[in-house]
CSV table of C-alpha atoms and ligand atoms in Angstrom, one decimal:
chain,number,residue,atom,x,y,z
A,182,MET,CA,7.3,167.3,108.5
A,183,ILE,CA,8.8,163.9,107.8
A,184,SER,CA,7.5,161.7,105.1
A,185,ILE,CA,7.4,157.9,105.5
A,186,ARG,CA,6.6,155.4,102.7
A,187,LEU,CA,5.6,152.0,104.1
A,188,ARG,CA,6.9,148.9,102.4
A,189,SER,CA,5.1,146.1,104.0
A,190,ARG,CA,2.0,145.0,105.9
A,191,ILE,CA,1.4,142.0,108.3
A,192,SER,CA,-0.2,138.8,107.0
A,193,LYS,CA,-4.0,138.5,106.8
A,194,GLN,CA,-3.8,135.7,109.4
A,195,GLU,CA,-1.9,137.9,111.8
A,196,LEU,CA,-4.3,140.8,111.2
A,197,ASP,CA,-7.4,138.5,111.6
A,198,GLU,CA,-6.3,137.6,115.1
A,199,LYS,CA,-6.3,141.2,116.1
A,200,ILE,CA,-9.7,142.3,114.8
A,201,GLY,CA,-12.1,143.5,117.6
A,202,LYS,CA,-9.3,143.2,120.1
A,203,VAL,CA,-7.5,145.9,122.2
A,204,ILE,CA,-3.9,145.6,121.1
A,205,GLY,CA,-0.7,145.9,123.0
A,206,ASP,CA,2.5,147.8,122.4
A,207,ASP,CA,3.8,144.7,120.5
A,208,ALA,CA,1.4,145.7,117.6
A,209,TYR,CA,3.7,148.5,116.3
A,210,ASN,CA,7.3,149.2,115.8
A,211,VAL,CA,7.1,152.8,114.4
A,212,LEU,CA,5.8,155.5,116.9
A,213,LEU,CA,5.3,158.9,115.3
A,214,THR,CA,6.5,161.6,117.6
A,215,GLY,CA,6.6,164.7,115.4
A,216,PRO,CA,4.7,166.1,112.4
A,217,SER,CA,4.6,163.3,109.9
A,218,ARG,CA,3.0,162.2,106.7
A,219,VAL,CA,2.7,158.4,106.1
A,220,PHE,CA,2.0,156.7,102.8
A,221,MET,CA,0.9,153.1,102.3
A,222,PRO,CA,2.9,150.7,100.1
A,223,ASN,CA,0.4,151.6,97.2
A,224,GLY,CA,1.4,155.3,97.5
A,225,GLN,CA,-2.0,156.3,99.0
A,226,PRO,CA,-1.9,158.5,102.2
A,227,LEU,CA,-2.4,156.6,105.4
A,228,CYS,CA,-2.3,159.5,107.8
A,229,VAL,CA,-0.9,163.0,108.5
A,230,TYR,CA,0.0,163.6,112.1
A,231,LEU,CA,-0.2,167.2,113.3
A,232,PRO,CA,0.9,167.5,116.9
A,233,GLY,CA,-0.7,170.4,118.8
A,234,ALA,CA,-2.8,171.6,115.8
A,235,MET,CA,-5.9,172.0,118.0
A,236,ARG,CA,-4.1,173.1,121.2
A,237,ASP,CA,-4.9,176.8,121.0
A,238,VAL,CA,-8.2,176.2,119.2
A,239,VAL,CA,-10.4,174.2,121.5
A,240,THR,CA,-11.8,176.5,124.2
A,241,GLU,CA,-12.7,175.5,127.7
A,242,GLU,CA,-16.4,175.8,126.8
A,243,GLN,CA,-16.0,173.3,123.9
A,244,TYR,CA,-14.0,171.0,126.2
A,245,GLU,CA,-16.9,171.1,128.8
A,246,ILE,CA,-19.4,170.3,126.1
A,247,LEU,CA,-17.4,167.3,124.9
A,248,HIS,CA,-16.6,166.2,128.5
A,249,SER,CA,-20.4,166.4,129.3
A,250,LEU,CA,-21.0,163.5,126.9
A,251,ARG,CA,-19.1,161.0,129.0
A,252,GLY,CA,-22.2,159.4,130.5
A,253,ASP,CA,-23.7,158.7,127.0
A,254,LYS,CA,-23.1,155.0,126.5
A,255,THR,CA,-23.9,152.8,123.5
A,256,HIS,CA,-23.6,149.1,122.9
A,257,ASN,CA,-23.6,149.3,119.1
A,258,ARG,CA,-20.0,150.3,118.4
A,259,GLY,CA,-19.3,146.8,117.1
A,260,PRO,CA,-15.7,145.6,117.2
A,261,ALA,CA,-14.6,149.2,118.0
A,262,SER,CA,-15.9,148.6,121.5
A,263,GLY,CA,-13.1,146.2,122.0
A,264,SER,CA,-15.5,143.3,122.9
A,265,GLN,CA,-16.9,140.2,121.3
A,266,ALA,CA,-20.5,140.1,120.0
A,267,VAL,CA,-23.2,138.7,122.2
A,268,ARG,CA,-26.5,137.5,120.7
A,269,PRO,CA,-29.1,137.0,123.4
A,270,GLY,CA,-31.2,133.9,122.7
A,271,GLU,CA,-32.4,133.6,119.1
A,272,GLN,CA,-32.1,137.3,118.4
A,273,LYS,CA,-30.6,138.4,115.1
A,274,ARG,CA,-29.1,141.5,116.6
A,275,GLN,CA,-25.6,141.5,118.0
A,276,TYR,CA,-24.7,143.5,121.1
A,277,PHE,CA,-21.3,144.7,122.2
A,278,LYS,CA,-20.0,146.1,125.4
A,279,TYR,CA,-21.3,149.6,126.4
A,280,VAL,CA,-18.8,152.3,125.8
A,281,SER,CA,-18.9,156.1,126.1
A,282,SER,CA,-19.3,157.0,122.4
A,283,SER,CA,-21.8,159.7,121.1
A,284,ILE,CA,-22.8,160.6,117.6
A,285,LEU,CA,-23.3,164.3,117.0
A,286,GLY,CA,-24.5,166.1,113.8
A,287,SER,CA,-26.5,164.2,111.2
A,288,PHE,CA,-27.1,160.6,110.4
A,289,ASP,CA,-28.6,158.7,107.4
A,290,PRO,CA,-31.4,156.1,107.5
A,291,ASN,CA,-30.5,153.0,109.4
A,292,GLY,CA,-32.4,150.2,111.3
A,293,THR,CA,-35.8,151.4,112.4
A,294,PHE,CA,-35.0,155.0,111.3
A,295,LYS,CA,-36.1,155.3,107.7
A,296,PHE,CA,-35.2,159.0,107.4
A,297,CYS,CA,-32.2,161.3,107.8
A,298,ARG,CA,-32.0,163.1,111.0
A,299,LEU,CA,-30.0,165.1,113.5
A,300,THR,CA,-28.9,162.8,116.3
A,301,ALA,CA,-30.9,163.0,119.5
A,302,TRP,CA,-28.2,164.9,121.4
A,303,THR,CA,-27.8,167.4,118.5
A,304,GLY,CA,-31.5,168.1,118.3
A,305,ARG,CA,-31.8,168.7,122.1
A,306,ASN,CA,-28.6,170.8,122.3
A,307,LEU,CA,-28.5,173.0,119.2
A,308,PRO,CA,-26.7,175.9,120.9
A,309,ARG,CA,-24.0,173.6,122.3
A,310,TRP,CA,-23.7,171.8,118.9
A,311,GLU,CA,-23.2,175.2,117.2
A,312,ALA,CA,-20.6,176.2,119.9
A,313,LEU,CA,-18.5,173.3,118.7
A,314,ARG,CA,-18.4,174.6,115.1
A,315,PRO,CA,-15.2,176.8,115.3
A,316,ALA,CA,-13.2,173.7,116.4
A,317,LEU,CA,-14.6,171.6,113.6
A,318,GLN,CA,-13.9,174.4,111.1
A,319,ALA,CA,-10.3,174.4,112.3
A,320,VAL,CA,-10.1,170.6,111.7
A,321,ALA,CA,-11.5,171.3,108.2
A,322,ASP,CA,-8.8,174.0,107.5
A,323,ASN,CA,-6.1,171.5,108.4
A,324,MET,CA,-7.6,168.9,106.1
A,325,ARG,CA,-7.7,171.4,103.3
A,326,THR,CA,-4.0,172.3,103.9
A,327,HIS,CA,-2.6,168.9,104.4
A,328,VAL,CA,-4.7,166.5,102.3
A,329,PRO,CA,-6.0,168.9,99.6
A,330,GLU,CA,-7.1,166.1,97.1
A,331,ARG,CA,-9.1,164.2,99.8
A,332,TYR,CA,-10.6,167.5,101.0
A,333,ALA,CA,-11.6,168.4,97.5
A,334,ALA,CA,-13.1,164.9,96.8
A,335,GLN,CA,-15.1,165.2,100.1
A,336,MET,CA,-16.3,168.7,99.3
A,337,GLU,CA,-17.6,167.5,95.9
A,338,GLU,CA,-20.0,165.2,97.9
A,339,ILE,CA,-20.7,167.8,100.5
A,340,GLU,CA,-21.9,170.1,97.7
A,341,GLN,CA,-24.4,167.4,96.7
A,342,THR,CA,-25.6,167.2,100.3
A,343,HIS,CA,-28.4,169.4,101.7
A,344,PRO,CA,-26.8,172.1,103.9
A,345,ASP,CA,-29.2,171.2,106.8
A,346,TRP,CA,-26.9,168.2,107.4
A,347,VAL,CA,-23.5,169.7,107.0
A,348,VAL,CA,-21.3,171.5,109.5
A,349,PRO,CA,-21.0,174.9,107.8
A,350,HIS,CA,-17.7,175.5,106.0
A,351,THR,CA,-16.5,172.0,106.6
A,352,PRO,CA,-16.6,168.7,104.7
A,353,PHE,CA,-18.2,167.0,107.7
A,354,THR,CA,-21.7,165.7,108.4
A,355,THR,CA,-21.1,163.7,111.5
A,356,ILE,CA,-18.9,163.6,114.6
A,357,THR,CA,-18.2,160.7,116.9
A,358,VAL,CA,-17.0,161.6,120.4
A,359,ASN,CA,-15.3,158.9,122.5
A,360,ASN,CA,-14.4,159.1,126.1
A,361,THR,CA,-11.6,157.1,127.7
A,362,TYR,CA,-11.9,153.7,126.2
A,363,PRO,CA,-9.5,151.8,123.9
A,364,THR,CA,-11.2,150.9,120.6
A,365,GLY,CA,-10.7,147.3,119.4
A,366,VAL,CA,-9.2,146.9,115.9
A,367,HIS,CA,-11.8,148.0,113.4
A,368,THR,CA,-12.4,150.0,110.2
A,369,ASP,CA,-15.0,152.7,110.1
A,370,LYS,CA,-18.2,152.0,108.1
A,371,GLY,CA,-20.4,154.4,106.2
A,372,ASP,CA,-18.0,157.2,105.7
A,373,LEU,CA,-16.8,158.4,102.3
A,374,ASP,CA,-14.3,156.1,100.6
A,375,LYS,CA,-12.6,158.9,98.6
A,376,GLY,CA,-12.6,161.2,101.6
A,377,PHE,CA,-10.5,161.2,104.8
A,378,SER,CA,-11.3,161.0,108.4
A,379,THR,CA,-9.9,163.1,111.2
A,380,ILE,CA,-9.4,162.6,115.0
A,381,PHE,CA,-8.4,165.2,117.5
A,382,CYS,CA,-7.6,164.3,121.1
A,383,LEU,CA,-8.2,166.1,124.4
A,384,ARG,CA,-6.4,164.8,127.5
A,385,ARG,CA,-6.9,165.5,131.2
A,386,GLY,CA,-5.2,163.9,134.2
A,387,GLU,CA,-2.6,161.2,133.9
A,388,TYR,CA,-2.8,158.0,132.0
A,389,THR,CA,-0.6,155.8,129.9
A,390,GLY,CA,-1.6,153.9,126.8
A,391,GLY,CA,-4.6,154.6,124.6
A,392,ARG,CA,-2.1,154.8,121.7
A,393,PHE,CA,-3.7,154.9,118.3
A,394,VAL,CA,-2.3,152.1,116.1
A,395,PHE,CA,-2.6,151.0,112.5
A,396,PRO,CA,-1.7,147.3,113.2
A,397,GLU,CA,-1.6,146.2,109.6
A,398,PHE,CA,1.3,148.6,109.0
A,399,ARG,CA,2.7,148.5,112.6
A,400,VAL,CA,2.6,152.3,112.9
A,401,ALA,CA,1.3,154.1,116.1
A,402,VAL,CA,0.9,157.6,117.6
A,403,ASP,CA,0.4,158.6,121.2
A,404,LEU,CA,-2.1,161.5,120.6
A,405,GLN,CA,-1.4,164.3,123.2
A,406,ASP,CA,-3.8,167.0,124.2
A,407,GLY,CA,-4.7,169.1,121.1
A,408,ASP,CA,-3.1,166.7,118.6
A,409,LEU,CA,-4.8,166.0,115.3
A,410,ILE,CA,-4.5,163.1,113.0
A,411,LEU,CA,-6.0,163.1,109.4
A,412,MET,CA,-6.4,159.4,108.4
A,413,ASP,CA,-7.8,156.8,106.1
A,414,ALA,CA,-10.4,155.2,108.5
A,415,HIS,CA,-10.9,152.3,106.0
A,416,GLN,CA,-7.5,151.0,107.2
A,417,TRP,CA,-7.6,148.8,110.3
A,418,HIS,CA,-7.0,150.9,113.5
A,419,GLY,CA,-7.4,150.6,117.2
A,420,ASN,CA,-6.0,151.6,120.6
A,421,THR,CA,-3.8,150.1,123.2
A,422,ALA,CA,-5.2,149.6,126.7
A,423,LEU,CA,-5.5,152.7,128.9
A,424,VAL,CA,-4.2,152.7,132.4
A,425,CYS,CA,-4.9,155.8,134.7
A,426,ALA,CA,-2.9,157.2,137.5
A,427,CYS,CA,-4.8,155.0,140.0
A,428,GLY,CA,-3.2,152.1,138.2
A,429,GLU,CA,-6.5,150.8,136.8
A,430,LYS,CA,-7.2,149.7,133.2
A,431,ARG,CA,-9.8,152.1,132.1
A,432,THR,CA,-12.8,151.7,129.8
A,433,ALA,CA,-14.4,154.9,131.0
A,434,TYR,CA,-13.5,158.3,132.5
A,435,CYS,CA,-11.8,157.9,135.9
A,436,GLU,CA,-13.9,159.7,138.5
A,437,THR,CA,-11.2,159.2,141.1
A,438,CYS,CA,-8.1,160.6,139.4
A,439,GLY,CA,-9.8,162.5,136.5
A,440,ALA,CA,-7.9,160.7,133.8
A,441,GLU,CA,-9.6,161.4,130.6
A,442,ARG,CA,-9.0,160.8,126.9
A,443,ILE,CA,-11.6,162.3,124.5
A,444,SER,CA,-11.3,161.6,120.8
A,445,VAL,CA,-13.3,163.6,118.4
A,446,VAL,CA,-13.8,161.9,115.0
A,447,SER,CA,-15.1,164.2,112.2
A,448,TYR,CA,-16.2,162.7,108.9
A,449,MET,CA,-18.7,162.6,106.1
A,450,ARG,CA,-21.4,159.9,106.0
A,451,THR,CA,-21.6,158.8,102.3
A,452,ALA,CA,-25.4,158.4,102.2
A,453,MET,CA,-26.1,161.9,103.4
A,454,THR,CA,-26.1,163.0,99.7
A,455,LYS,CA,-29.4,161.2,99.3
A,456,CYS,CA,-31.2,163.1,102.1
A,457,GLY,CA,-33.8,165.7,101.4
A,458,SER,CA,-34.0,168.9,103.5
A,459,GLU,CA,-34.7,168.6,107.2
A,460,ALA,CA,-38.4,169.5,106.6
A,461,GLU,CA,-38.7,166.9,103.9
A,462,GLU,CA,-37.1,164.2,106.1
A,463,ILE,CA,-39.5,165.1,109.0
A,464,SER,CA,-42.5,164.7,106.7
A,465,ARG,CA,-41.0,161.4,105.5
A,466,ALA,CA,-40.8,160.3,109.1
A,467,ARG,CA,-44.4,161.3,109.8
A,468,GLU,CA,-45.7,159.4,106.7
A,469,TYR,CA,-43.7,156.4,107.8
A,470,ARG,CA,-45.2,156.5,111.3
A,471,GLU,CA,-48.7,156.9,109.8
A,472,ARG,CA,-48.1,154.0,107.4
A,473,THR,CA,-46.7,151.6,110.0
A,474,LYS,CA,-48.7,153.0,113.0
A,475,GLY,CA,-45.5,152.2,114.8
A,476,VAL,CA,-44.0,154.3,117.5
A,477,LEU,CA,-41.0,156.3,116.3
A,478,ARG,CA,-38.2,155.6,118.8
A,479,GLU,CA,-36.0,158.5,119.8
A,480,PRO,CA,-33.1,158.7,117.4
A,481,ARG,CA,-29.7,158.2,119.0
B,658,AKG,O1,-10.1,157.1,120.0
B,658,AKG,C1,-9.3,156.8,119.1
B,658,AKG,O2,-8.1,157.1,119.1
B,658,AKG,C2,-9.9,156.1,117.9
B,658,AKG,C3,-11.3,156.4,117.7
B,658,AKG,C4,-11.9,155.5,116.6
B,658,AKG,O3,-11.2,154.9,115.8
B,658,AKG,C5,-13.4,155.5,116.3
B,658,AKG,O4,-14.1,156.1,117.1
B,658,AKG,O5,-13.8,154.8,115.3
């Protein structure tokens, strides 16, 4: 495994121009092509790239489960959607482009949801959610081996979190599954500062691009099928545009040529330590409904 210590970053002005945008290959000059460990100028780890770490781990059943999420679209991925905010009329809320991104596992209170919960897909698909566990446990094993201090720091918080919300034997509460769209330059919000994030990639068919870039440090990696990257998701990151074998720029799975790039992001949501047990959160949700006489919307 090679080790790289970065010495510089681009200016704030140059970075600001890239935020929320899908970047090009001119946004990096180092492309990681083998096992590597990259440190930022302050000595903190930026990422560890582990080619093929998940190749013999992810089963066809697990791939099918992840692939089946491709129709699940959301417009609240913010700048990660690679689009600019739209605010209809006088509304306070901002909307971004719909992208194929699903949240699995558990989520802390946000917006109209005043309680901790399993996401809608997870609640409706418990056997399929459980079938994904061995892959997530393999990601956790790699995290323990390659970034032991970050793993330990995250496990400290996991031990303070009710087990109803944790993927057993992992430091993860929550998983984001993206299908075949380039993220705009963004940082992840709500995950543990002292922890680390992880992304594994599954590829089918032929496409170019979709390279994962840290534009501030001008470092990129072209994640192949079964590759894993452990990373500091609080650093700016995004993807280059994706072009499938039909020659089209893709922002979704290509039904014609089958080009597909699934990225599975596993992390811990910081606020999950504050959640009660699932039963306690359900009664909190009921009390809230009674109090407000509102209609509880389906959690996403
Ligand atoms: O798909 C990728 O390579 C990046 C995913 C990502 O950054 C995210 O979902 O926040």
